[in-house]
Structure formats: structure tokens, C-alpha cells
Short mmCIF file of C-alpha atoms and ligand atoms in Angstrom, two decimals:
data_model
loop_
_atom_site.label_atom_id
_atom_site.label_comp_id
_atom_site.label_asym_id
_atom_site.label_seq_id
_atom_site.Cartn_x
_atom_site.Cartn_y
_atom_site.Cartn_z
CA MET E 1 19.43 12.46 -31.06
CA GLY E 2 16.56 12.06 -33.33
CA LYS E 3 13.10 10.67 -32.34
CA ILE E 4 11.96 7.15 -31.73
CA LEU E 5 8.94 6.14 -33.59
CA MET E 6 6.13 4.48 -31.14
CA VAL E 7 3.31 3.31 -32.94
CA LEU E 8 0.29 2.69 -30.70
CA ALA E 9 -2.23 0.12 -31.81
CA THR E 10 -5.47 2.17 -30.62
CA ARG E 11 -7.80 4.76 -31.61
CA ASN E 12 -8.68 5.52 -27.82
CA LYS E 13 -7.53 9.13 -27.71
CA GLY E 14 -8.07 9.18 -23.50
CA LYS E 15 -5.44 6.34 -23.39
CA LEU E 16 -3.40 8.18 -26.08
CA ALA E 17 -2.98 11.26 -24.17
CA GLU E 18 -2.07 9.31 -21.13
CA PHE E 19 0.99 7.58 -23.13
CA ARG E 20 2.01 10.76 -24.53
CA GLU E 21 1.86 12.62 -21.33
CA MET E 22 4.02 9.77 -19.67
CA PHE E 23 6.63 9.98 -22.59
CA LYS E 24 6.81 13.85 -22.95
CA ASP E 25 10.30 13.96 -21.48
CA PHE E 26 11.66 11.22 -23.78
CA PRO E 27 12.80 11.42 -27.37
CA VAL E 28 10.01 9.47 -28.55
CA GLU E 29 7.09 10.25 -31.03
CA ILE E 30 3.80 8.31 -30.24
CA LYS E 31 1.65 7.92 -33.65
CA SER E 32 -1.66 5.84 -33.17
CA LEU E 33 -3.75 4.10 -35.65
CA LEU E 34 -5.64 7.45 -35.93
CA ASP E 35 -2.80 8.20 -38.02
CA PHE E 36 -2.67 5.82 -40.33
CA GLY E 37 -6.27 5.60 -41.65
CA SER E 38 -8.61 2.56 -42.28
CA ILE E 39 -6.10 -0.34 -41.59
CA PRO E 40 -7.73 -4.04 -40.40
CA GLN E 41 -8.09 -4.28 -37.00
CA ALA E 42 -7.44 -7.41 -34.29
CA GLU E 43 -10.34 -8.91 -32.95
CA GLU E 44 -10.25 -8.45 -28.80
CA ASP E 45 -11.47 -12.14 -28.63
CA GLY E 46 -9.21 -13.26 -25.93
CA GLU E 47 -10.07 -14.40 -22.57
CA THR E 48 -7.41 -12.39 -20.80
CA PHE E 49 -5.91 -8.91 -20.92
CA ASP E 50 -2.68 -10.78 -22.00
CA ASP E 51 -4.17 -12.41 -24.76
CA ASN E 52 -5.91 -9.08 -26.04
CA ALA E 53 -2.59 -6.93 -25.49
CA TYR E 54 -0.51 -9.84 -27.64
CA LYS E 55 -3.14 -10.14 -30.27
CA LYS E 56 -3.61 -6.32 -31.18
CA ALA E 57 0.10 -5.72 -30.72
CA SER E 58 1.28 -8.95 -32.91
CA PHE E 59 -1.66 -8.23 -35.38
CA THR E 60 -0.97 -4.55 -36.22
CA ALA E 61 2.67 -5.23 -36.26
CA LYS E 62 2.21 -7.77 -39.25
CA VAL E 63 -0.24 -5.27 -41.08
CA LEU E 64 2.00 -2.57 -40.86
CA GLY E 65 5.46 -4.30 -41.18
CA ILE E 66 7.16 -2.66 -37.89
CA PRO E 67 7.32 -3.15 -34.20
CA VAL E 68 3.96 -1.39 -32.66
CA VAL E 69 2.85 -1.11 -28.99
CA ALA E 70 -0.56 -2.08 -27.66
CA GLU E 71 -2.54 -1.92 -24.57
CA ASP E 72 -5.41 -3.96 -23.19
CA SER E 73 -7.29 -2.78 -19.91
CA GLY E 74 -10.24 -2.96 -18.12
CA LEU E 75 -11.94 -2.76 -14.97
CA VAL E 76 -12.38 -5.64 -12.36
CA THR E 77 -14.75 -5.84 -9.50
CA GLU E 78 -15.02 -8.24 -6.59
CA ALA E 79 -18.78 -8.19 -6.15
CA LEU E 80 -19.78 -8.63 -10.02
CA ASP E 81 -16.93 -11.86 -10.08
CA GLY E 82 -15.00 -10.19 -12.14
CA ALA E 83 -17.08 -8.28 -14.47
CA PRO E 84 -16.89 -6.08 -16.66
CA GLY E 85 -13.14 -7.49 -17.20
CA VAL E 86 -12.10 -7.88 -20.71
CA TYR E 87 -15.22 -6.55 -21.81
CA SER E 88 -14.99 -3.29 -20.33
CA ALA E 89 -15.35 -1.28 -23.65
CA ARG E 90 -18.75 -3.39 -24.93
CA TYR E 91 -20.25 -3.94 -21.15
CA ALA E 92 -23.52 -1.96 -22.27
CA GLY E 93 -23.19 -3.47 -25.97
CA GLU E 94 -20.90 -3.67 -29.10
CA HIS E 95 -20.28 0.07 -29.43
CA ALA E 96 -21.34 1.43 -26.36
CA THR E 97 -20.37 5.01 -25.12
CA ASP E 98 -18.57 5.42 -21.77
CA LYS E 99 -22.12 6.93 -20.48
CA GLU E 100 -24.03 3.54 -21.32
CA ASN E 101 -21.06 1.43 -20.05
CA ILE E 102 -21.25 3.87 -16.42
CA ALA E 103 -24.86 3.49 -16.13
CA LYS E 104 -24.95 -0.72 -16.54
CA LEU E 105 -22.16 -1.22 -14.18
CA LEU E 106 -23.92 1.10 -11.72
CA LYS E 107 -27.08 -0.46 -12.25
CA GLU E 108 -25.35 -4.10 -11.65
CA MET E 109 -23.45 -2.54 -8.39
CA LYS E 110 -26.85 -1.38 -6.72
CA GLY E 111 -27.19 -2.36 -3.11
CA GLU E 112 -23.93 -4.00 -3.68
CA THR E 113 -21.92 -3.17 -0.34
CA ASN E 114 -18.69 -4.87 -1.45
CA ARG E 115 -17.37 -1.83 -3.66
CA ALA E 116 -14.12 -3.02 -4.17
CA ALA E 117 -12.15 -3.08 -7.89
CA TYR E 118 -9.46 -2.63 -9.72
CA PHE E 119 -7.69 -1.51 -12.88
CA VAL E 120 -5.65 -3.85 -15.13
CA SER E 121 -3.33 -2.57 -17.79
CA VAL E 122 -1.38 -4.88 -19.83
CA ILE E 123 1.27 -3.56 -22.60
CA SER E 124 2.86 -5.78 -25.20
CA VAL E 125 5.43 -4.83 -27.59
CA ALA E 126 5.48 -6.62 -30.72
CA VAL E 127 7.93 -7.33 -33.87
CA PRO E 128 5.99 -8.50 -36.95
CA SER E 129 7.56 -11.70 -36.82
CA GLY E 130 5.62 -12.23 -33.85
CA PRO E 131 7.64 -12.33 -30.34
CA ALA E 132 6.24 -9.65 -27.81
CA LEU E 133 7.17 -8.40 -24.49
CA THR E 134 4.62 -7.79 -21.93
CA TYR E 135 4.33 -5.21 -18.80
CA GLU E 136 1.21 -4.97 -16.52
CA GLY E 137 0.12 -2.53 -14.03
CA ARG E 138 -2.90 -2.71 -11.45
CA CYS E 139 -4.79 -0.23 -9.34
CA GLU E 140 -6.79 -0.98 -6.49
CA GLY E 141 -9.84 1.56 -5.74
CA LEU E 142 -13.64 1.53 -5.03
CA ILE E 143 -16.78 1.81 -7.39
CA ALA E 144 -18.30 5.02 -6.62
CA GLU E 145 -22.13 5.40 -5.69
CA THR E 146 -22.15 7.95 -8.52
CA PRO E 147 -20.11 9.62 -10.96
CA SER E 148 -18.01 12.15 -10.03
CA GLY E 149 -15.26 14.50 -12.28
CA GLU E 150 -15.15 15.28 -15.98
CA ASN E 151 -11.47 14.30 -16.94
CA GLY E 152 -10.31 11.19 -18.51
CA PHE E 153 -12.48 8.16 -19.96
CA GLY E 154 -13.86 5.22 -19.65
CA TYR E 155 -15.05 4.18 -16.21
CA ASP E 156 -12.69 7.37 -14.60
CA PRO E 157 -16.13 9.04 -13.11
CA LEU E 158 -16.83 5.89 -10.91
CA PHE E 159 -13.19 4.68 -9.94
CA TYR E 160 -12.71 6.57 -6.46
CA TYR E 161 -9.10 6.09 -5.62
CA PRO E 162 -9.17 6.51 -1.88
CA PRO E 163 -5.32 7.33 -0.94
CA LEU E 164 -5.88 10.67 -2.86
CA LYS E 165 -9.61 11.08 -1.93
CA LYS E 166 -10.58 11.72 -5.84
CA THR E 167 -12.21 9.62 -8.62
CA PHE E 168 -9.83 9.29 -11.42
CA ALA E 169 -11.98 11.73 -13.39
CA GLU E 170 -11.22 14.27 -10.96
CA MET E 171 -7.24 13.94 -11.41
CA SER E 172 -5.36 15.30 -13.77
CA ILE E 173 -3.43 13.40 -16.45
CA LYS E 174 -0.19 13.69 -14.40
CA GLU E 175 -1.99 12.84 -11.40
CA LYS E 176 -3.65 10.01 -12.32
CA ASN E 177 -0.56 8.61 -14.30
CA ALA E 178 1.40 8.49 -11.18
CA VAL E 179 -0.96 6.17 -9.56
CA SER E 180 -3.10 4.29 -12.01
CA HIS E 181 -2.76 0.92 -13.83
CA ARG E 182 -1.44 2.28 -17.07
CA GLY E 183 0.86 4.60 -15.66
CA LYS E 184 2.40 1.66 -13.64
CA ALA E 185 2.87 -0.40 -16.64
CA LEU E 186 3.90 2.72 -18.48
CA ALA E 187 6.37 3.41 -15.99
CA GLU E 188 7.96 -0.18 -16.28
CA LEU E 189 8.01 0.31 -19.79
CA LYS E 190 10.19 3.43 -19.88
CA GLN E 191 12.37 2.22 -17.28
CA GLU E 192 13.33 -0.64 -19.74
CA PHE E 193 13.17 1.26 -23.02
CA ASP E 194 16.88 0.62 -23.86
CA LYS E 195 16.52 -2.85 -23.34
CA ILE E 196 13.01 -2.65 -25.35
CA LEU E 197 14.92 -0.98 -28.38
CA THR E 198 17.81 -3.89 -28.35
CA TRP E 199 15.44 -6.37 -28.14
CA ILE E 200 13.52 -4.84 -31.12
CA LYS E 201 17.05 -4.61 -33.05
CA GLN E 202 17.63 -8.07 -32.43
CA ARG E 203 14.51 -9.76 -33.06
CA LEU E 204 14.35 -7.30 -36.66
CA ALA E 205 17.70 -8.71 -37.55
CA GLU E 206 17.08 -11.94 -37.00
CA THR E 207 14.04 -12.14 -39.40
CA LYS E 208 15.83 -10.06 -42.15
CA PRO E 209 16.71 -11.53 -45.47
CA PRO E 210 19.96 -12.77 -46.41
CA CYS E 211 22.06 -10.00 -47.53
CA ASP E 212 21.90 -9.69 -51.46
CA HIS E 213 25.05 -11.17 -52.87
CA HIS E 214 26.78 -8.63 -55.70
CA ASP E 215 28.60 -10.61 -57.88
CA HIS E 216 30.90 -7.89 -59.56
CA ASP E 217 32.92 -10.48 -61.34
CA HIS E 218 30.87 -10.65 -64.57
P1 LIG O 301 -9.38 -1.79 -24.76
O1 LIG O 301 -9.37 -0.62 -25.49
O2 LIG O 301 -10.05 -2.97 -25.08
O3 LIG O 301 -7.69 -1.99 -24.00
O4 LIG O 301 -10.19 -1.33 -23.83
C1 LIG O 301 -10.23 -0.98 -22.40
C2 LIG O 301 -11.77 -0.35 -21.90
O5 LIG O 301 -11.34 -0.61 -20.31
C3 LIG O 301 -11.90 1.47 -21.88
O6 LIG O 301 -12.97 1.21 -23.10
C4 LIG O 301 -12.54 1.53 -20.72
O7 LIG O 301 -13.82 1.33 -20.62
C5 LIG O 301 -11.75 0.80 -19.56
N1 LIG O 301 -10.85 1.24 -19.23
C6 LIG O 301 -9.65 1.00 -19.28
N2 LIG O 301 -8.26 1.82 -18.72
C7 LIG O 301 -9.33 2.97 -18.37
C8 LIG O 301 -8.96 3.93 -17.60
O8 LIG O 301 -7.69 4.57 -16.89
N3 LIG O 301 -10.01 4.86 -16.94
C9 LIG O 301 -11.11 4.66 -17.30
N4 LIG O 301 -11.81 3.47 -17.96
C10 LIG O 301 -10.51 2.48 -18.43
#
């Protein structure tokens, strides 16, 4: 059987690596926006992870004219009333690096005894005409006092996962995917894969223009 093309609306190599690891035994080829050169990007100005995931997926599906998968994720802390939340990628400023975001979070959390936090991942699968399917995963943990570990991306060095006594940055991709927010959302997506393909085919058929009428009786 040929491979099914999955286009992921992201330029984040960390996310891409986790998607690829999750689907490595599946007949799926995953491309990202890094394979499409410069195309217009959706604005991530939604108030929720759901809004942003849907915006990214449907906008990119319209631009490319094919079904697209998008993921929006972030870190939610109890002590900071949910921050950095939907602003996770740009917590320390518009083009902030992971290091700058980590430094800002440590500063904001200084002296806080409530270190409880969770990661959220919302995955949206959209077709060019607009409709989308949504999957969500969460993972609870604690904000560490100091960064630890070299793997992963984003806030991984600060996100301590008590059951494994490690930060996400101290885990392999496989270990992280087994427990993480993204891993959980992706597991659901994988489980429903056949249904999703059927749903996509139906949506695409609905929006096709009526068949050309070939009249051979001139
Ligand atoms: P998005 O590309 O708008 O979804 O940005 C999500 C941001 O949340 C990332 O840039 C990271 O800062 C943070 N984030 C999401 N998932 C993870 C993760 O698995 N590990 C560490 N940071 C994450």
C-alpha cells in the first residue's frame, strides 16, 4: 500500500520529530511547512488552544488546497493563573527563544510553592472547505526550580514528571510520547485514523464541483 501524505502545519522541529516518532510504524509520510517554502501563516490570536489549532489547520488547508493537521499546545501553571498558556511560544517576547521563555518562567515562579502545571495539546484535522476534527491530550507535572536535561524543546527542561522522576528533557522521544500531552492526543488520532480518512474523503467529495458533462452527440 502507498503512503498517506500528512501535512503538519508547523515549523517547529521538536513537534515534527514527535509526530514522526509516533507514526513511524504507520504507512504515513509526514511533511511540515518546512517542505513548502514561504506560504502565508495563520495568525495565532485565538483565546484558546482549540481556537488556535483550528485556525492553523483550516487556514493552511485553504492555502494549500489539501487536508492539513495542526497542533496547538502550551504550558498552564496554577500559581500564575494559567500563564504562559496560549502565549507559551512567545512568553518572553514575539521571537523569544526557548531559553528566554524558560528564564522568564523561572523568574515569574520564583518563591512560588505551588509548582503544579500541565501541558495541553490540541490537534485539529481540517479540510480546505473548513470543517475539522479535534483531539486533545494533557499531562500533569511540576515546574522544576532549575532546568535539567538536553532533549526535547520549549519548556521540557523545566517540566518535571513525578511518575518517572525526570523532566521531559531527560526523556527520549519515545519515553516522552508515552506520557506527554502530544503523545496522548496523537494516540487518539492514530486510533481513529481509518475513521478520519473516511471523514476526509466524504468532506472532499461534498465540495467537488459537479462532474463535467461530456456530450458526445454533436
Ligand atoms: P505552538 O507552536 O503555538 O503550539 O507553541 C507551543 C509552545 O508551547 C511551544 O513553543 C513551547 O514553548 C510550548 N510547548 C508545547 N508543547 C511542549 C512540549 O512538549 N515541551 C515543551 N514545551 C512545549
